[in-house]
Coordinates of C-alpha atoms and ligand atoms in Angstrom, one line a residue:
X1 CA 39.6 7.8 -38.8
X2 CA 39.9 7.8 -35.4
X3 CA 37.6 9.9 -33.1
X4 CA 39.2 12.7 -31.3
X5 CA 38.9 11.7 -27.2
X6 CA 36.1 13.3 -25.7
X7 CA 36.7 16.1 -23.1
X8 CA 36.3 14.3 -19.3
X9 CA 33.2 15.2 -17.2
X10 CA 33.4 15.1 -13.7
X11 CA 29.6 14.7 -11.4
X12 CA 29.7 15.8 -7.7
X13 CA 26.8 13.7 -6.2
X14 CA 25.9 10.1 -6.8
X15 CA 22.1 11.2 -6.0
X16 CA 19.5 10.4 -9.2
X17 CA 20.2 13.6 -10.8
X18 CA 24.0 12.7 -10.8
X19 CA 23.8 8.6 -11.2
X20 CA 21.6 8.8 -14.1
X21 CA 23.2 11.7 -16.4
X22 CA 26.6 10.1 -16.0
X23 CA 25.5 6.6 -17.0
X24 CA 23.8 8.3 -20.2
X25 CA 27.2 10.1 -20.5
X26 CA 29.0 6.8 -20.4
X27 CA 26.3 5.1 -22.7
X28 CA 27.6 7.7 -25.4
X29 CA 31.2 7.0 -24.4
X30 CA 32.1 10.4 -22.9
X31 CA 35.0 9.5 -19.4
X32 CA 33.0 10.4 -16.3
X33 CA 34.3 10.3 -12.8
X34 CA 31.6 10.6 -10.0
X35 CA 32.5 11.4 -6.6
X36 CA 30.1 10.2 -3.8
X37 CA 30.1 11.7 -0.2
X38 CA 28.6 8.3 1.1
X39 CA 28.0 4.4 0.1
X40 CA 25.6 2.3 -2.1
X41 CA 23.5 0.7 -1.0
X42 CA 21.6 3.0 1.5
X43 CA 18.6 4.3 2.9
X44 CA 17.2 7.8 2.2
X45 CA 14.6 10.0 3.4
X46 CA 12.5 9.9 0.2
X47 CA 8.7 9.1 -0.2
X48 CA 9.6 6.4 -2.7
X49 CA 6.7 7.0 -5.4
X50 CA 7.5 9.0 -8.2
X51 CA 5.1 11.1 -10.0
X52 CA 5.0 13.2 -13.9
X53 CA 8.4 10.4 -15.3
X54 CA 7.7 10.1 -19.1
X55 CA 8.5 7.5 -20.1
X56 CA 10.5 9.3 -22.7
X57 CA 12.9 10.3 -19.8
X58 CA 13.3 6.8 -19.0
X59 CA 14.1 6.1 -22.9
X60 CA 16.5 9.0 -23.1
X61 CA 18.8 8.3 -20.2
X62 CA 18.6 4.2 -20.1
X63 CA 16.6 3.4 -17.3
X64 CA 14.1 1.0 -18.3
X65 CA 15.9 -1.8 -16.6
X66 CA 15.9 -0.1 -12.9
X67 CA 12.1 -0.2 -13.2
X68 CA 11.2 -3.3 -14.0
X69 CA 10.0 -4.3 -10.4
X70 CA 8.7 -1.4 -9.4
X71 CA 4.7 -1.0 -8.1
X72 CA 2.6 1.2 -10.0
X73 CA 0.2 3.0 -7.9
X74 CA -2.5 5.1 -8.7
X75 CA -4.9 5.3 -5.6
X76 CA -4.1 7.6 -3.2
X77 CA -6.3 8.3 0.1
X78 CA -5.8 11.9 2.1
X79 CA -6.1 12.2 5.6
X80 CA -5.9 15.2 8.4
X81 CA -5.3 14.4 11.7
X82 CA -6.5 10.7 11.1
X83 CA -9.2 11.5 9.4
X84 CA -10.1 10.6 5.9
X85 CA -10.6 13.3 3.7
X86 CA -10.4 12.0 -0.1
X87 CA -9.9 9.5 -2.3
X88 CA -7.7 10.8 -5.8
X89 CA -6.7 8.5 -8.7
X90 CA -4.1 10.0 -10.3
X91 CA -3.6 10.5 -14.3
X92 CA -0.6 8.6 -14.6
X93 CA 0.7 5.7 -11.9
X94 CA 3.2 6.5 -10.0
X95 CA 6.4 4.5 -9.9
X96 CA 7.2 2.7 -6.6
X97 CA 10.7 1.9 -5.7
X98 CA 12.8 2.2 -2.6
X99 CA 15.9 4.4 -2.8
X100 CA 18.0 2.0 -1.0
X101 CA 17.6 -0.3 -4.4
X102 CA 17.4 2.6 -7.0
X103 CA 20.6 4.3 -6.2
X104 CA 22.5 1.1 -5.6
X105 CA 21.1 -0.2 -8.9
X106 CA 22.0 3.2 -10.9
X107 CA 25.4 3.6 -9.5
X108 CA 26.4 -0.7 -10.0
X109 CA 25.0 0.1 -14.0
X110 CA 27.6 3.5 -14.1
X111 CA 30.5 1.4 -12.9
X112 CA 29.4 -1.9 -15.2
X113 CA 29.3 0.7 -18.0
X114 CA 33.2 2.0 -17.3
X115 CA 32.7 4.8 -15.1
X116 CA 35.0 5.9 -12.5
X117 CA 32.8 5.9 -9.2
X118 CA 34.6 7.5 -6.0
X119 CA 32.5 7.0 -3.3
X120 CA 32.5 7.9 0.8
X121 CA 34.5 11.0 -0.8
X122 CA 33.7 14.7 0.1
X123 CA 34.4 17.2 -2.8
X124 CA 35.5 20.9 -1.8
X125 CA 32.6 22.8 -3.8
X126 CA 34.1 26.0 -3.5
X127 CA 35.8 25.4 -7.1
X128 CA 33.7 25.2 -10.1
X129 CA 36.3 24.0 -12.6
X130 CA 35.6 23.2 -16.7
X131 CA 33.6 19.9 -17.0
X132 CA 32.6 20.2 -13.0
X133 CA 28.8 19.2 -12.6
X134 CA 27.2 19.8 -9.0
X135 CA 24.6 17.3 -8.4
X136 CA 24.9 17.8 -4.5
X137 CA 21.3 17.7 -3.6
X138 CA 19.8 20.5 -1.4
X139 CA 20.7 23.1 -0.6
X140 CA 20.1 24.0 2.9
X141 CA 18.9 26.9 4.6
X142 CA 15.4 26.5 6.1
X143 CA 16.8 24.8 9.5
X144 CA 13.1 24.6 10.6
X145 CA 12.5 21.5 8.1
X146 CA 13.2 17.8 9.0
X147 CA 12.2 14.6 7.4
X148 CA 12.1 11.5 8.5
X149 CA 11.3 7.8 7.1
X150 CA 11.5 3.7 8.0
X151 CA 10.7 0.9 5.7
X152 CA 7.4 -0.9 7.7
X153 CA 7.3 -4.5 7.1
X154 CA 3.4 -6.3 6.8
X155 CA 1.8 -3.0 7.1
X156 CA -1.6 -3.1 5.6
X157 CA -2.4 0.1 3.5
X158 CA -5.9 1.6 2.8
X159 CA -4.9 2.8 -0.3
X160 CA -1.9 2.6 -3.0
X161 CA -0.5 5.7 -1.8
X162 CA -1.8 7.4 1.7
X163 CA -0.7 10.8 2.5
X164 CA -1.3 12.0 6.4
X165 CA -1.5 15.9 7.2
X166 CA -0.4 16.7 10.2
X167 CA 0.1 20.2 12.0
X168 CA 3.2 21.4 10.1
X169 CA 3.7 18.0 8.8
X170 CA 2.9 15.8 5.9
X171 CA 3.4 12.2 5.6
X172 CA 3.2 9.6 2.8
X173 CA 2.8 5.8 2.9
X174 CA 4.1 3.8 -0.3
X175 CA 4.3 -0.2 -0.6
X176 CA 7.7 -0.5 -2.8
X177 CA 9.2 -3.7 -3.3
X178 CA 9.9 -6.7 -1.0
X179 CA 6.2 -6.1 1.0
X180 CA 8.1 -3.2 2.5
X181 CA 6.1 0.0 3.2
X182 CA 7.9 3.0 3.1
X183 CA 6.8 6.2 6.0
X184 CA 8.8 9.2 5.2
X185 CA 7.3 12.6 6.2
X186 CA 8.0 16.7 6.4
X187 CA 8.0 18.3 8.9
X188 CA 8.6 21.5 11.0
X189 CA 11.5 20.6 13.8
X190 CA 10.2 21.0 17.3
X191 CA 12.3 21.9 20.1
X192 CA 12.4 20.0 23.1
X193 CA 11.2 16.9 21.7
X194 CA 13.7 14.2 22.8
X195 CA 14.3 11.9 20.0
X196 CA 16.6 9.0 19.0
X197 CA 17.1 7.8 15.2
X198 CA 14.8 5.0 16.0
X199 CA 12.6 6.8 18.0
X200 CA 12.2 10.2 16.2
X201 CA 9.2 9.3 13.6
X202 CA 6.8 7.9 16.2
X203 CA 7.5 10.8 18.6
X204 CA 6.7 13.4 15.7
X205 CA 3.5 11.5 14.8
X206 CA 2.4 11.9 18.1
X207 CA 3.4 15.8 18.7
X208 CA 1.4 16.2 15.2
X209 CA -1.5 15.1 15.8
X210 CA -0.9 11.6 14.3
X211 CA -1.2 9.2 16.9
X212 CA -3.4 6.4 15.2
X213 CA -0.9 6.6 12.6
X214 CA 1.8 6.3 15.1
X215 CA -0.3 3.2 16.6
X216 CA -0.3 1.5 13.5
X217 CA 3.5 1.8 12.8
X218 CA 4.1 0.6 16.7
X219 CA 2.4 -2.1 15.8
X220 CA 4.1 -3.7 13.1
X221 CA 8.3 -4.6 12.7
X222 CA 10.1 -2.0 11.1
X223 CA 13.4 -2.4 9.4
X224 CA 15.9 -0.9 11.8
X225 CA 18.5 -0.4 9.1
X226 CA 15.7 1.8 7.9
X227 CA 15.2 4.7 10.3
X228 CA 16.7 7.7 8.3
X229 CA 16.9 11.5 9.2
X230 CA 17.5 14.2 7.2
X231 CA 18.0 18.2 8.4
X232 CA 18.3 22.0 7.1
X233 CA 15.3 21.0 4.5
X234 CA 14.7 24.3 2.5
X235 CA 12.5 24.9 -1.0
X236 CA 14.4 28.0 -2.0
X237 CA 14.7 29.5 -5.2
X238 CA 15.9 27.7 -7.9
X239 CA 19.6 28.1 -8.8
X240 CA 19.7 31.5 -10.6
X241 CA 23.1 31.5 -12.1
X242 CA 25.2 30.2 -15.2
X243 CA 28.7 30.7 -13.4
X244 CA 27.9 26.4 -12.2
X245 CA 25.9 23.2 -14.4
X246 CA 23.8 22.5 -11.5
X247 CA 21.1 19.6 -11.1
X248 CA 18.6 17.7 -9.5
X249 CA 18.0 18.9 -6.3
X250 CA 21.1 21.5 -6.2
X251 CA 19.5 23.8 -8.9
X252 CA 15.9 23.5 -6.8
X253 CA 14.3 21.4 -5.1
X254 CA 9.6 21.0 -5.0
X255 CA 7.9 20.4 -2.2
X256 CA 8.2 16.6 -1.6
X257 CA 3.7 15.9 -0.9
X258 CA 4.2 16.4 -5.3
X259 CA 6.2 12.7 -5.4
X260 CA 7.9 14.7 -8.0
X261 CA 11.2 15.8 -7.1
X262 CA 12.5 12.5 -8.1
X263 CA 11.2 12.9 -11.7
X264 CA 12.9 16.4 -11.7
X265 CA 16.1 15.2 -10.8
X266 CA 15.8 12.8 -14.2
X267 CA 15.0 15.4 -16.1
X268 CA 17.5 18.0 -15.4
X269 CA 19.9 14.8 -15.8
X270 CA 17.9 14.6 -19.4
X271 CA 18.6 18.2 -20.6
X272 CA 22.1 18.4 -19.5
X273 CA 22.9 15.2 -22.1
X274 CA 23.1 16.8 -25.2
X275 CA 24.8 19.7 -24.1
X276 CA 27.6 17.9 -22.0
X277 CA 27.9 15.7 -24.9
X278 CA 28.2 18.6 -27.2
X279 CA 31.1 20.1 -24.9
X280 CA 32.5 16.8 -24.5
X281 CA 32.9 16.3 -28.4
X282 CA 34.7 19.4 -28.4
X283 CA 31.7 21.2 -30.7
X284 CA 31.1 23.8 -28.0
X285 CA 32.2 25.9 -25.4
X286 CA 31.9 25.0 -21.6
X287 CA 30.2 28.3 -20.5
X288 CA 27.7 27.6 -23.6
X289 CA 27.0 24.4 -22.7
X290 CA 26.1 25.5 -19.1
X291 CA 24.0 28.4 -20.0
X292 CA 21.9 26.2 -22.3
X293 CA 21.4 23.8 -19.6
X294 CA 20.5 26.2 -16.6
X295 CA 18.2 28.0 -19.5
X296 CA 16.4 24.8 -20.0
X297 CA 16.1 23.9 -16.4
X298 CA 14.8 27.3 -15.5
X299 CA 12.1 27.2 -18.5
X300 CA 10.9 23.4 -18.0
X301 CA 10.7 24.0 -13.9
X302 CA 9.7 27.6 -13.6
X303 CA 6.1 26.9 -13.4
X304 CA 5.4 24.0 -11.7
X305 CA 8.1 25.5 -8.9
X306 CA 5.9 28.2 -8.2
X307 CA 2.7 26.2 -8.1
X308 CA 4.1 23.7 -5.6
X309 CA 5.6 26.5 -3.4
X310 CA 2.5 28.5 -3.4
X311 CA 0.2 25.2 -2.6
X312 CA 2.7 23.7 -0.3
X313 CA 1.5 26.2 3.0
X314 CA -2.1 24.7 2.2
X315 CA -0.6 21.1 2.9
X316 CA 1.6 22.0 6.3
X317 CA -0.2 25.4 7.9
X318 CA -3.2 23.9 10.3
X319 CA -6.0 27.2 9.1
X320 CA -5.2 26.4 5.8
X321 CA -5.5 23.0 6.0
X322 CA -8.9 23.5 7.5
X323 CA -9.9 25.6 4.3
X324 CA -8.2 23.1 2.2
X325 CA -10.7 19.9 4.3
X326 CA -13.7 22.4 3.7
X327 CA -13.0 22.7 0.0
X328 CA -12.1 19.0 -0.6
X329 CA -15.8 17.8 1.3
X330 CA -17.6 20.2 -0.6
X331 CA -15.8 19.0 -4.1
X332 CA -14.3 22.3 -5.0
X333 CA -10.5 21.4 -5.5
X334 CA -10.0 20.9 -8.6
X335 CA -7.7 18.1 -8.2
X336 CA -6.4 17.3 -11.7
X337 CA -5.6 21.0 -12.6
X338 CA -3.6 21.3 -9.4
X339 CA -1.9 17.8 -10.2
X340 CA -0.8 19.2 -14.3
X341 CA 0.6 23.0 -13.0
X342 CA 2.9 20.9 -10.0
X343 CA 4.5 18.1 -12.8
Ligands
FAD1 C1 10.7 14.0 3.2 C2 11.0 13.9 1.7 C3 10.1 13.1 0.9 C4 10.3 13.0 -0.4 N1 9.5 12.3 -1.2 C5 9.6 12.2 -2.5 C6 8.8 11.4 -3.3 O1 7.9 10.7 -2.8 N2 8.9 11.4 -4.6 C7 9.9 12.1 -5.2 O2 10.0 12.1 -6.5 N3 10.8 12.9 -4.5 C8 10.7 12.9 -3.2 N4 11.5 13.7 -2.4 C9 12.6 14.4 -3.2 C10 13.7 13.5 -3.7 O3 14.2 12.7 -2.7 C11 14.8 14.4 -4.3 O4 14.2 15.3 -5.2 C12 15.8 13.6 -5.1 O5 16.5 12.7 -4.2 C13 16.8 14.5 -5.7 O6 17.9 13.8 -6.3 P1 19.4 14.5 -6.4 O7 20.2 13.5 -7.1 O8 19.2 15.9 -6.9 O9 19.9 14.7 -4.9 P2 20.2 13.6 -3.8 O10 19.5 12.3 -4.0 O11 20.1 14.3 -2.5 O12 21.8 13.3 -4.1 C14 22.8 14.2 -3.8 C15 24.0 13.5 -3.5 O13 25.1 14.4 -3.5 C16 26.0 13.9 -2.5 N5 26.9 15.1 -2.1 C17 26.5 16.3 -1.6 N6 27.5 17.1 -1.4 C18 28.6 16.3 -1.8 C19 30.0 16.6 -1.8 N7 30.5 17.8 -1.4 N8 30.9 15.7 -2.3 C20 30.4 14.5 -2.7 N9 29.1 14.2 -2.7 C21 28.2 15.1 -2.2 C22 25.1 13.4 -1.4 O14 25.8 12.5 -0.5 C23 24.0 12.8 -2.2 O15 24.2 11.4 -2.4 C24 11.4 13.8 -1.1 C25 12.3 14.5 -0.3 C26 12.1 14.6 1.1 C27 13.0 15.4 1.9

C-alpha cells in the first residue's frame, strides 16, 4: 500500500533550533520548507562552546557528523577585571565549534536531504498558520543588552575556555576550529561610546574594565569578516502560550555565561520531532501537537531558566561580583551544583 503524503511543515528561522528539527523532519520524510532572513555561511554573535548536549540529542536529531571536528574543552579559567579568580573543570566537555561552520553545515545537510531552503527571505510573523513553526531567535525587548564577537587568529589562551567579568559585562574566549579563537561577550550598551563594527569590542573592553584583555586582542590579527554585532538582547520569560510551536531561542532564551543556549535550541528541536511527525502523519491534531510540544519545553526548561536568570546579576552587577570573588577565594561556591540546576 502506499503511504498517505505527510502534511507539509513549514520552519521560520534557519537558526539551530530550526536547521536541526527540519533535517530530522526530512530524515523521516515529512516535506519541510525553511525560510531564512539571511545567508549561510555567516558569522554570529555566539560564544561557540556548548555545554549539557547529550549525546542522545545528537543521536536523536542526526548530528553526529557536524561534530566531528569539533574541540572538546573542559578547563575553564575565571577572571574579574583581569584578574584570575578560578580554575573549574567542568563535568562534561564542552563542544567547540564556530557558528559560521555549524549553521552552514546544518543547513547544506537539510537541502542534501530534500528540503526546500529559502534563504535571505523575511517572513511576516504576524500569521501563525497550521504547520507554521517559529524558530526566530530572540525575542527582543531589553534594548540595554549588546553582544559582540571576532574570530582572533594565533591567540594563545590560558585555559580551554576563559570567561572575563567585566562591569556589566561578561566575556568568553573559545579556541574552535582552524586555530581560530572566538571573543564574543554581553554586555550593557553604553551611550556615548563611539564605535564602529570593527572597532566596537576593543572599545567595550576598555570602558569595562578590560583593558589587558583588550591589549591582548590588539595584539594579534583578527578575522575582519568576523566582527559581528548583535542588539535588543533580552532573557524574558519563556514563551507562555499554545496559540504558536515555538523554539530555540523564540520560546526563551538562558543567559549566554551557561554556554547552554545552544544545547537548548537542540533540544526543543528534539521534543518537537515526534509530535510534528505525529501531525505530519495525520494521527493528530495541529493544536495537540503544539500544546504537547510547548508543555514539554516548559517542563524540561523551567528550572534551569530560573536558576540562570537568578545567578546571571551575580555574573554582570559589579557588588555582586565582588561577593561572588569573595566567595569563589574562600571556596564557598559550590560550583558543580550551580553547573547541574543551569543545564
Ligand atoms: C553574546 C552571546 C553569547 C552566546 N554564547 C553562547 C555559547 O557560548 N553557547 C551556547 O550554547 N549559546 C550561546 N549563546 C546563545 C546561542 O547563540 C543561542 O541560544 C542559539 O543561537 C539559539 O538558536 P536559535 O536557532 O533558537 O536562534 P538563532 O540562532 O538566533 O536563529 C534564529 C534565526 O531566525 C531567523 N529569523 C528571525 N526572524 C525571521 C523572519 N521573520 N523570517 C525569516 N527568518 C527569521 C534569523 O535570521 C536567525 O537566523 C550566546 C548568545 C549571545 C547573545
Amino acid at each position: 500500500m502506499i503511504p498517505a503524503p505527510m502534511h507539509p511543515v513549514e520552519i521560520i528561522g534557519g537558526g539551530l533550533a530550526g536547521l536541526s528539527l527540519g533535517l530530522a523532519l526530512r530524515h523521516h520524510g515529512a516535506p519541510v520548507t525553511l525560510i531564512e532572513a539571511c545567508a549561510y555561511p555567516r558569522h554570529r554573535v555566539c560564544g561557540e562552546f556548548i555545554t549539557g548536549l547529550a549525546p542522545s540529542t545528537i543521536e536523536r536529531l542526526g548530528l553526529t557528523p557536524f561534530f566531528a571536528d569539533a574541540l572538546h574543552h573542559r578547563e575553564v579559567a575565571w577572571f574579574r577585571h583581569d584578574q584570575p579568580l578560578r580554575r573549574q573543570t567542568l563535568p562534561l566537555p564542552a563542544l567547540a565549534i564556530s557558528r559560521h561552520a555549524l549553521d552552514q553545515r546544518l543547513a547544506s545537510a537539510f537541502v542534501s536531504a530534500g528540503g526546500d531552503l529559502r534563504t535571505q527571505t523575511r517572513a511576516d510573523l504576524t500569521a501563525a498558520p497550521v504547520g507554521r513553526i517559529f524558530a526566530t531567535g530572540r525575542r527582543p525587548d531589553r534594548p540595554e543588552w549588546i553582544g559582540l564577537k571576532c574570530h582572533a587568529l594565533n591567540l594563545s589562551l590560558t585555559a580551554e575556555l576563559e570567561l572575563h567579568l567585566g562591569d556589566n559585562a561578561y566575556v568568553g574566549l573559545c579556541a574552535v576550529e582552524d586555530g581560530r579563537v572566538n571573543v564574543s561577550g554581553l554586555f550593557r550598551q553604553r551611550e556615548g561610546l563611539v564605535v564602529s563594527r570593527e572597532t566596537a569590542l576593543l572599545v567595550y573592553l576598555r570602558a569595562v574594565g578590560l583593558a589587558a584583555l583588550a591589549d591582548r586582542l590588539a595584539s594579534v590579527a583578527i578575522d575582519p569578516d568576523s566582527f559581528s554585532a548583535v542588539a535588543g538582547l533580552g532573557f524574558s520569560k519563556p514563551y507562555a502560550q499554545d496559540d504558536r510551536l515555538v523554539i530555540g531561542d523564540a520560546y526563551a532564551m538562558i543567559p549566554p555565561f551557561t554556554g547552554h543556549g545552544m544545547a537548548m535550541a537542540f533540544q526543543s528541536a528534539e521534543q518537537a520531532l515526534d509530535p510534528l511527525l505525529a501531525w505530519s502523519r495525520g494521527e493528530v491534531s495541529w493544536d495537540a501537537a503544539v500544546r504537547t510540544v510547548q508543555h514539554r519545553l516548559r517542563v524540561l526548561f523551567r528550572v534551569r531558566l530560573a536558576s540562570a536568570a537568578m545567578l546571571h546579576p551575580f555574573l554582570v552587577k559589579p557588588s555582586r561580583q565582588r561577593w561572588l570573588a569573595t566567595a569563589s577565594r574562600l571556596r564557598l561556591l559550590p560550583i558543580g551544583p550551580l553547573y547541574q540546576a543551569t543545564h
